[in-house]
Short mmCIF file of C-alpha atoms and ligand atoms in Angstrom, two decimals:
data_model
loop_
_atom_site.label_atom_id
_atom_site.label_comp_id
_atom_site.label_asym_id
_atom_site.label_seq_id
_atom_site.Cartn_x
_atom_site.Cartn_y
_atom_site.Cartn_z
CA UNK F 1 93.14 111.61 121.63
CA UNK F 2 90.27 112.73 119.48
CA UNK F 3 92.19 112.79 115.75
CA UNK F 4 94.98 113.02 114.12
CA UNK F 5 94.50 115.80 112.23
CA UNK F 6 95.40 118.01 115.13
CA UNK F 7 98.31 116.22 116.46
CA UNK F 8 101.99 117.41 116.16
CA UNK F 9 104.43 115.46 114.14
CA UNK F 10 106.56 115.03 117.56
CA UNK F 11 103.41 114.28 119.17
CA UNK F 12 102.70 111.48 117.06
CA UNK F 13 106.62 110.31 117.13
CA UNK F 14 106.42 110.31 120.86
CA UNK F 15 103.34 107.73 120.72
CA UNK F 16 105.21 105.81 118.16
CA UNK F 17 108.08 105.65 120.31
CA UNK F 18 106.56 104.61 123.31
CA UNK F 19 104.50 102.26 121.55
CA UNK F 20 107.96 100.52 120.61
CA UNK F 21 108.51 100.31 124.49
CA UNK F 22 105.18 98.55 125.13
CA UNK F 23 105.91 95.69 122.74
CA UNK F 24 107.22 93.41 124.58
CA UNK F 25 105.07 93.97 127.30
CA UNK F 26 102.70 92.45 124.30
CA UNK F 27 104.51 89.79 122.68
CA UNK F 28 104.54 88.25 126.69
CA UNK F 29 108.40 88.35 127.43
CA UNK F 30 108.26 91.41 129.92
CA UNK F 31 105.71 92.04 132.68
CA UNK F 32 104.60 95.89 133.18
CA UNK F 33 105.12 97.56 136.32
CA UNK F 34 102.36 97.37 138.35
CA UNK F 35 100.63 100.68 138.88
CA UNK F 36 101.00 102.04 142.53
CA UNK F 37 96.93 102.78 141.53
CA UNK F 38 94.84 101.04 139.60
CA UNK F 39 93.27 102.94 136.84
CA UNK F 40 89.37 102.38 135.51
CA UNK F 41 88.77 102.68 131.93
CA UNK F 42 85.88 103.00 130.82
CA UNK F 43 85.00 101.15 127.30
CA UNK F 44 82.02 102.66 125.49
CA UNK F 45 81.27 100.61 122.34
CA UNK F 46 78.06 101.73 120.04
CA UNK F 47 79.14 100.39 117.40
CA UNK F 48 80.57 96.61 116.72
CA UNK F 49 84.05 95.79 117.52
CA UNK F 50 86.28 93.13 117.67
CA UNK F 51 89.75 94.33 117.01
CA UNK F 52 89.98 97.51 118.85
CA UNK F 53 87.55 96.67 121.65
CA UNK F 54 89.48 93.47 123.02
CA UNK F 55 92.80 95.71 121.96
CA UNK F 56 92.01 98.56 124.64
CA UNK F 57 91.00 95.63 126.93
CA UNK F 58 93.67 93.84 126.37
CA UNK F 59 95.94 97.32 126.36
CA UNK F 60 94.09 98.37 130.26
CA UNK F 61 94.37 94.54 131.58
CA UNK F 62 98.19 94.49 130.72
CA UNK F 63 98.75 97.60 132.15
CA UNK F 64 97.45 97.01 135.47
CA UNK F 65 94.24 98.64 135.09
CA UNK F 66 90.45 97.66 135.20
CA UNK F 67 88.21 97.90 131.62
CA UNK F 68 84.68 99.00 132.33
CA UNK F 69 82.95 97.84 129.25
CA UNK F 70 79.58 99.09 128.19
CA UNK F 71 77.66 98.19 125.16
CA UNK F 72 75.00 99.77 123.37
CA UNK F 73 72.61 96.60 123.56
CA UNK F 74 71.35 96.23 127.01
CA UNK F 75 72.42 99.74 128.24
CA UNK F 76 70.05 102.95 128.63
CA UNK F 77 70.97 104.30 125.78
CA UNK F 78 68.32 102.33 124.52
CA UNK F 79 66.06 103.78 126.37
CA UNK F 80 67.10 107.23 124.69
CA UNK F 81 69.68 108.75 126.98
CA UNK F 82 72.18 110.28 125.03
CA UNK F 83 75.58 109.90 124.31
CA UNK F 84 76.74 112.87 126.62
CA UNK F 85 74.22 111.90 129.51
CA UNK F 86 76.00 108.30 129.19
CA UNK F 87 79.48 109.14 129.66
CA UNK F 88 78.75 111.93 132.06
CA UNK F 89 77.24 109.32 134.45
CA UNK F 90 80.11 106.92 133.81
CA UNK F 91 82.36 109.65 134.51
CA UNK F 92 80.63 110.37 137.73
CA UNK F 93 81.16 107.04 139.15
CA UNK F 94 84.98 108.01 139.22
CA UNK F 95 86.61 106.16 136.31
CA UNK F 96 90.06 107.75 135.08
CA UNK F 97 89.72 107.53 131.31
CA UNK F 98 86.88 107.17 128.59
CA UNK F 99 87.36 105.46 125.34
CA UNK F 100 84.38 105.95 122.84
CA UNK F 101 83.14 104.49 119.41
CA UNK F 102 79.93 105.52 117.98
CA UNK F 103 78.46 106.10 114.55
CA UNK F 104 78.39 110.14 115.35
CA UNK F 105 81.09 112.07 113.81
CA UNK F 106 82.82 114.06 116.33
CA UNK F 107 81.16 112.10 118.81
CA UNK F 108 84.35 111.67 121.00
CA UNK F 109 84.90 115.40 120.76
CA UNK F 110 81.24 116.29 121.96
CA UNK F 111 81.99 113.89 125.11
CA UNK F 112 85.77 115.05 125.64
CA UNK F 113 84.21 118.69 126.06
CA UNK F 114 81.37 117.81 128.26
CA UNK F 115 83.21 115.64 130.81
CA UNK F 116 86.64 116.03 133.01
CA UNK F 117 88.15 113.39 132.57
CA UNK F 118 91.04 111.96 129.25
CA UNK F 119 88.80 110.50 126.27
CA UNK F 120 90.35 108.29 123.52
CA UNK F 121 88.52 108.24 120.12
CA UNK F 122 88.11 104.44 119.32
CA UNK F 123 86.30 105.22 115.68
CA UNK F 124 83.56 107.66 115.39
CA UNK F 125 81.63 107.63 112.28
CA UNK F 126 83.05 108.62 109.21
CA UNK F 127 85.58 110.89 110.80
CA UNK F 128 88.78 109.29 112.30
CA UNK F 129 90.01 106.50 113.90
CA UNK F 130 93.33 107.80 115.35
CA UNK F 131 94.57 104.64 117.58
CA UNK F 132 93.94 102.53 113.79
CA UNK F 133 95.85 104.96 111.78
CA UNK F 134 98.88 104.73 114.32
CA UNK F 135 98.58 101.05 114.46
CA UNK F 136 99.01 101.26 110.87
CA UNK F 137 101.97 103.47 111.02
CA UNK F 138 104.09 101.81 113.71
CA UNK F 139 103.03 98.61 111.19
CA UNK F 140 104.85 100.01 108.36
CA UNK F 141 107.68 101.64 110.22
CA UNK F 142 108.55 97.95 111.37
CA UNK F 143 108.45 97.05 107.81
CA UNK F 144 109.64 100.17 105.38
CA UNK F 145 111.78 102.05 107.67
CA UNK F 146 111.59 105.86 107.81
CA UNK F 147 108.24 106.26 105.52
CA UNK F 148 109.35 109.60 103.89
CA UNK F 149 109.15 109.27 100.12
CA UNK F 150 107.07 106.24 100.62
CA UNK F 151 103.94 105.83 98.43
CA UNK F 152 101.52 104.08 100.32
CA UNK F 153 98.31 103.04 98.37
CA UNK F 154 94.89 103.01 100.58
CA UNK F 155 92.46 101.33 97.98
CA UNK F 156 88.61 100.96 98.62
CA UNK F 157 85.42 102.34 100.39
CA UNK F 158 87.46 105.87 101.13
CA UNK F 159 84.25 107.42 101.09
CA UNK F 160 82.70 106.35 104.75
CA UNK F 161 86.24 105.18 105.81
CA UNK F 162 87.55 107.13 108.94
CA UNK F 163 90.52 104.49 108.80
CA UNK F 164 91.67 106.25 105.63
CA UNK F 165 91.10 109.65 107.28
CA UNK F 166 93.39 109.21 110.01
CA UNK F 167 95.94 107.58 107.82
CA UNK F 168 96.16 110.16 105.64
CA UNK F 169 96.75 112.89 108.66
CA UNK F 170 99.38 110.27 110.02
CA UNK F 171 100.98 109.70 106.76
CA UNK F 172 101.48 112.41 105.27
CA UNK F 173 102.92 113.59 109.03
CA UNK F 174 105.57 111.19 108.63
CA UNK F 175 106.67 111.99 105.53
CA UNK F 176 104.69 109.47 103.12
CA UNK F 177 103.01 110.09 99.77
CA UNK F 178 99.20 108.90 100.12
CA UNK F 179 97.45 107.37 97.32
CA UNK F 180 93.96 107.27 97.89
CA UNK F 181 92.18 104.52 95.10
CA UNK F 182 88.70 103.54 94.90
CA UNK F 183 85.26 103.97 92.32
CA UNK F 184 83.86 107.55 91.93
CA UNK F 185 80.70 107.07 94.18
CA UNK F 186 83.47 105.66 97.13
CA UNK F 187 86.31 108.31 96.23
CA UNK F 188 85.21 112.30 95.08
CA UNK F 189 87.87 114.07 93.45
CA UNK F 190 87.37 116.29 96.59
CA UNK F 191 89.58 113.92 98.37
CA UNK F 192 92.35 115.59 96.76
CA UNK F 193 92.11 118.77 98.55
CA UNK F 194 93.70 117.20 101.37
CA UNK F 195 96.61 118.96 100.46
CA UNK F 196 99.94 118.19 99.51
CA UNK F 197 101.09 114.09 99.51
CA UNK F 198 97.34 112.50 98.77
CA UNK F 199 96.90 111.84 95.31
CA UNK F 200 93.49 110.83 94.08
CA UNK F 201 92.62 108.06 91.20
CA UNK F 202 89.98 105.59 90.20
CA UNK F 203 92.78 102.87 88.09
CA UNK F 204 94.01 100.90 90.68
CA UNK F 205 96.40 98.87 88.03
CA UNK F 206 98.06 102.42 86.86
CA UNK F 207 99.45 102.78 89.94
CA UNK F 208 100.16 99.01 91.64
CA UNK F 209 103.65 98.94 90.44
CA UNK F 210 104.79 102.02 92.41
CA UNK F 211 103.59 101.02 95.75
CA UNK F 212 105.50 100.78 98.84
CA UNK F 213 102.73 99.13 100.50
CA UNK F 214 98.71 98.79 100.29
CA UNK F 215 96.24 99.07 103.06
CA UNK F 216 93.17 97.48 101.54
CA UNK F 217 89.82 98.31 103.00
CA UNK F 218 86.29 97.09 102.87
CA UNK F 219 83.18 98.42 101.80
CA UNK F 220 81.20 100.03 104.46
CA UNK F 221 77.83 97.73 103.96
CA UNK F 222 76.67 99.53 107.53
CA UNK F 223 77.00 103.28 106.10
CA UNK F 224 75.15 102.00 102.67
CA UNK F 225 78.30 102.01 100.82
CA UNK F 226 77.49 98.46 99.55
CA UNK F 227 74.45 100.50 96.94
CA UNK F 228 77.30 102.44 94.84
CA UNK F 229 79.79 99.54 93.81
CA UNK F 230 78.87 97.51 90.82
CA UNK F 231 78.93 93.40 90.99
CA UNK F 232 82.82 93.08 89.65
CA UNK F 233 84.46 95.38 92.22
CA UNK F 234 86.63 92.59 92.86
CA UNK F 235 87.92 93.06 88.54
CA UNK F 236 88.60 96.77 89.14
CA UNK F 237 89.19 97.33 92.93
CA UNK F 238 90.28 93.72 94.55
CA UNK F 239 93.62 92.67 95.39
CA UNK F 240 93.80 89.55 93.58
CA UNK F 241 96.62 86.87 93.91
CA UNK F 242 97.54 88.71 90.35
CA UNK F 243 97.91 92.13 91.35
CA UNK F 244 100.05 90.91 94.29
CA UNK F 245 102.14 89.08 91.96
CA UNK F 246 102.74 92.82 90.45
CA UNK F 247 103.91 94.19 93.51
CA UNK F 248 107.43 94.41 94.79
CA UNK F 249 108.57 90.93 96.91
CA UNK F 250 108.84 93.37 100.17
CA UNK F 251 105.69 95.62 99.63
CA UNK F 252 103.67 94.86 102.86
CA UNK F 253 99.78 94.52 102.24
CA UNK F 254 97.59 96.13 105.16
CA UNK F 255 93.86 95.52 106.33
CA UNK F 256 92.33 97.18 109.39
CA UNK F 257 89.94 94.57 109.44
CA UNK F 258 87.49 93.02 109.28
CA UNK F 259 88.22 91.65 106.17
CA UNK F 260 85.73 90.44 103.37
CA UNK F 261 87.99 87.33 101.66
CA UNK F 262 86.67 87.47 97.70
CA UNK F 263 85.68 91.13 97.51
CA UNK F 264 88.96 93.94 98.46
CA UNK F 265 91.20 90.63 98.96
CA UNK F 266 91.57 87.35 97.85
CA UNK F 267 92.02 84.29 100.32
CA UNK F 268 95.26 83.15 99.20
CA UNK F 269 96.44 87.08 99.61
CA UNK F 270 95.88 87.24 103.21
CA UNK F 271 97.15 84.18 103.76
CA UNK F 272 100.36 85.45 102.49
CA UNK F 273 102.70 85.43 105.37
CA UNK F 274 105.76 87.22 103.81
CA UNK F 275 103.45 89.93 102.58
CA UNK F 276 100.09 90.10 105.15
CA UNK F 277 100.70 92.61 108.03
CA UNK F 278 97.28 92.25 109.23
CA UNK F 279 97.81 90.28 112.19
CA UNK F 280 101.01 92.44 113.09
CA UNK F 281 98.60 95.04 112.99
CA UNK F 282 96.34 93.81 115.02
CA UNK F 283 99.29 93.12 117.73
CA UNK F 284 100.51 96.38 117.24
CA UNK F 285 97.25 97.82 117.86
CA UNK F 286 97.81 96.38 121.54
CA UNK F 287 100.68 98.09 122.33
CA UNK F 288 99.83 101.89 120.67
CA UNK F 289 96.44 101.43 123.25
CA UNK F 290 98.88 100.69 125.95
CA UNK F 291 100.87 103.77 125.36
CA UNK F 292 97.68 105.84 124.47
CA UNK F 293 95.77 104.97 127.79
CA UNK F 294 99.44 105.16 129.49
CA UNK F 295 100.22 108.78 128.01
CA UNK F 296 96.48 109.64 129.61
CA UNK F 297 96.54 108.75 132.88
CA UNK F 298 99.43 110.89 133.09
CA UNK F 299 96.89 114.25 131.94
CA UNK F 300 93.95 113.27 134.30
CA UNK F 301 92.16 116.84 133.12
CA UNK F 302 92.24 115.66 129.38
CA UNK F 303 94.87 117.57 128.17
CA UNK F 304 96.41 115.50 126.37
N1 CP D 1 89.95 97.90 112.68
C1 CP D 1 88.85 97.97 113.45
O1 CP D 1 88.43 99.03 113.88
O2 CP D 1 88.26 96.75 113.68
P1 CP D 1 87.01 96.54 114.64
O3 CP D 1 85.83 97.25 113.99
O4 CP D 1 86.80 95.06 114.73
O5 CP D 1 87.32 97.17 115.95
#
C-alpha cells in the first residue's frame, strides 16, 4: 500500500468494506479472532506521529499481532545508515510487514522494491498518505452516503500536503468533486491538472456555501510552508465560527490532525460535536490499519 493513485476503484471499495467489518472490533464490543500465528509489524517512524503511529499500533495489538516500533532518534540511522539498509535489516530479522513514514517522497516505494516482504506507506513526504486519505473517506461515507456528486472542499497548505494528495486520488475514485482552496504560494494553478473532479481556487468564501463537507488542513511549518502565508491567514483561509455558520447544518468538517486551534480552525469549531469528524477520524483510522495490515499478511511477497 504505497498510494492511492494506483489503486483500483474496487480495490479501494474492498478496503472500505472491510474496514466497516473491523469497527467494532474498535469501538470494543467484539474481540478479533486470534491469529493461529502471530504476525510482527514492523513500525518505522522518521518523522513525528501521534495519530497514525499509535493507530497502526493500536490496529497490530487488536489484531493479535506484535508492533516493532523504531524511531529515528536513538536508532542508526543516525549514525547515517540509510533508509533501505534500515528496513532491509529489520526485514532480515523475520518480521511479516513494514510500515514506513519518512520525509522522502517515494520513500515507501524505494523500500517496498528493495525488500520481500508487504510495506504500508504511513506518510512519506509530500507525496501521499494513503491509510489518511481512506480514513477520510470511510469518515465521510458514514456521514454523506454514496460521495458521488459530492463537493468536498480541502482548504489550506495543499502545497506540501500529501493528505490532500491521497484524497484527491480517493475522491475523485469514489465519485466526489474535489475542491482544492488555499493562497497562491500553498496552491499553483498546476493543481488543476489533476484531471477531471479537482477544481482549483484561492476565495475560500466563493465557494463555502456549496460544500458537502471541508477537510481543513494546517500549514506545514516543518516543510517551510509557514514563510509564504501572510499574518491574517486566519481572515482569508480559517474556518471561523462564521464561515461554519454558512455551511449547511449536516456538512461534516474534517482535520487529519494535528490541528493548530486559531489559525485553519477556530476553537469553538472543533469543538463542534454535530459538525467535527475529527475524532471519528481518528477512530476510523484504527480500523482501515486493521484491514490494511489484515489484507497484507494475506500477500506475504508484497503483492498487494
Ligand atoms: N494525520 C496524521 O498523519 O497525524 P500524525 O502526524 O499525528 O500521525
Amino acid at each position: 500500500m504505497l498510494g492511492l493513485r494506483d489503486l483500483s476503484t474496487e480495490m479501494l471499495e474492498s478496503i472500505l468494506d472491510r474496514t466497516e467489518s473491523m469497527l467494532p472490533v474498535v469501538r470494543g464490543g467484539v474481540p478479533f479472532p486470534i491469529p493461529a500465528r502471530p504476525a510482527m509489524i514492523g513500525l518505522l517512524f522518521l518523522e513525528n506521529s501521534t495519530r497514525t503511529r499509535c493507530s497502526f499500533e493500536v490496529a497490530a495489538s487488536r489484531l493479535g499481532h506484535q508492533p516493532i516500533v523504531l524511531t529515528g532518534r536513538g536508532s542508526s540511522l543516525d549514525k547515517g545508515e540509510s533508509l533501505v539498509d534500515t528496513a532491509a535489516n529489520l526485514a532480515a530479522m523475520g518480521l511479516d510487514a513494514l510500515v514506513i513514514r519518512s520525509a522522502i517522497a517515494g520513500g515507501a516505494g524505494l523500500v517496498a522494491r528493495n525488500i520481500g516482504i508487504p510495506v504500508v506507506n504511513a506518510g512519506d513526504g509530500r507525496h501521499e498518505h494513503p491509510t489518511q486519505a481512506i480514513l477520510d473517506a470511510s469518515t465521510l461515507r458514514a456521514r454523506l452516503g454514496s460521495l458521488v456528486g459530492k463537493r468536498v472542499l480541502i482548504v489550506g497548505d495543499i502545497l506540501n500536503s500529501r493528505v490532500a494528495r491521497s484524497n484527491i486520488h480517493a475522491l475523485t475514485m469514489l465519485g466526489a468533486t474535489v475542491v482544492l482552496v488555499g493562497p497562491p504560494p500553498l496552491l499553483p494553478w498546476t493543481f488543476a491538472e489533476f484531471g477531471p473532479g479537482v477544481e482549483v481556487t484561492h476565495d475560500l468564501d466563493g465557494v463555502l456555501e456549496s460544500a458537502d463537507a471541508v477537510m481543513m488542513l494546517r500549514i506545514q511549518l516543518e516543510r517551510d510552508a509557514g514563510r509564504a502565508v501572510a499574518s491574517d491567514y486566519r481572515f482569508a483561509f480559517g474556518l471561523t465560527v462564521d464561515r461554519l455558520s454558512r455551511l449547511g447544518p449536516e456538512v461534516p468538517v474534517l482535520h487529519p490532525g494535528p490541528m493548530n486551534r486559531g489559525v485553519e480552525i477556530d476553537d469553538a469549531v472543533a469543538a463542534d460535536i454535530a459538525r467535527s469528524s475529527v475524532l471519528e477520524q481518528v477512530a476510523r483510522g484504527v480500523a482501515v490499519r486493521m484491514a490494511i495490515i489484515d489484507r497484507a499478511l494475506e500477500f506475504p511477497a508484497g503483492g498487494f
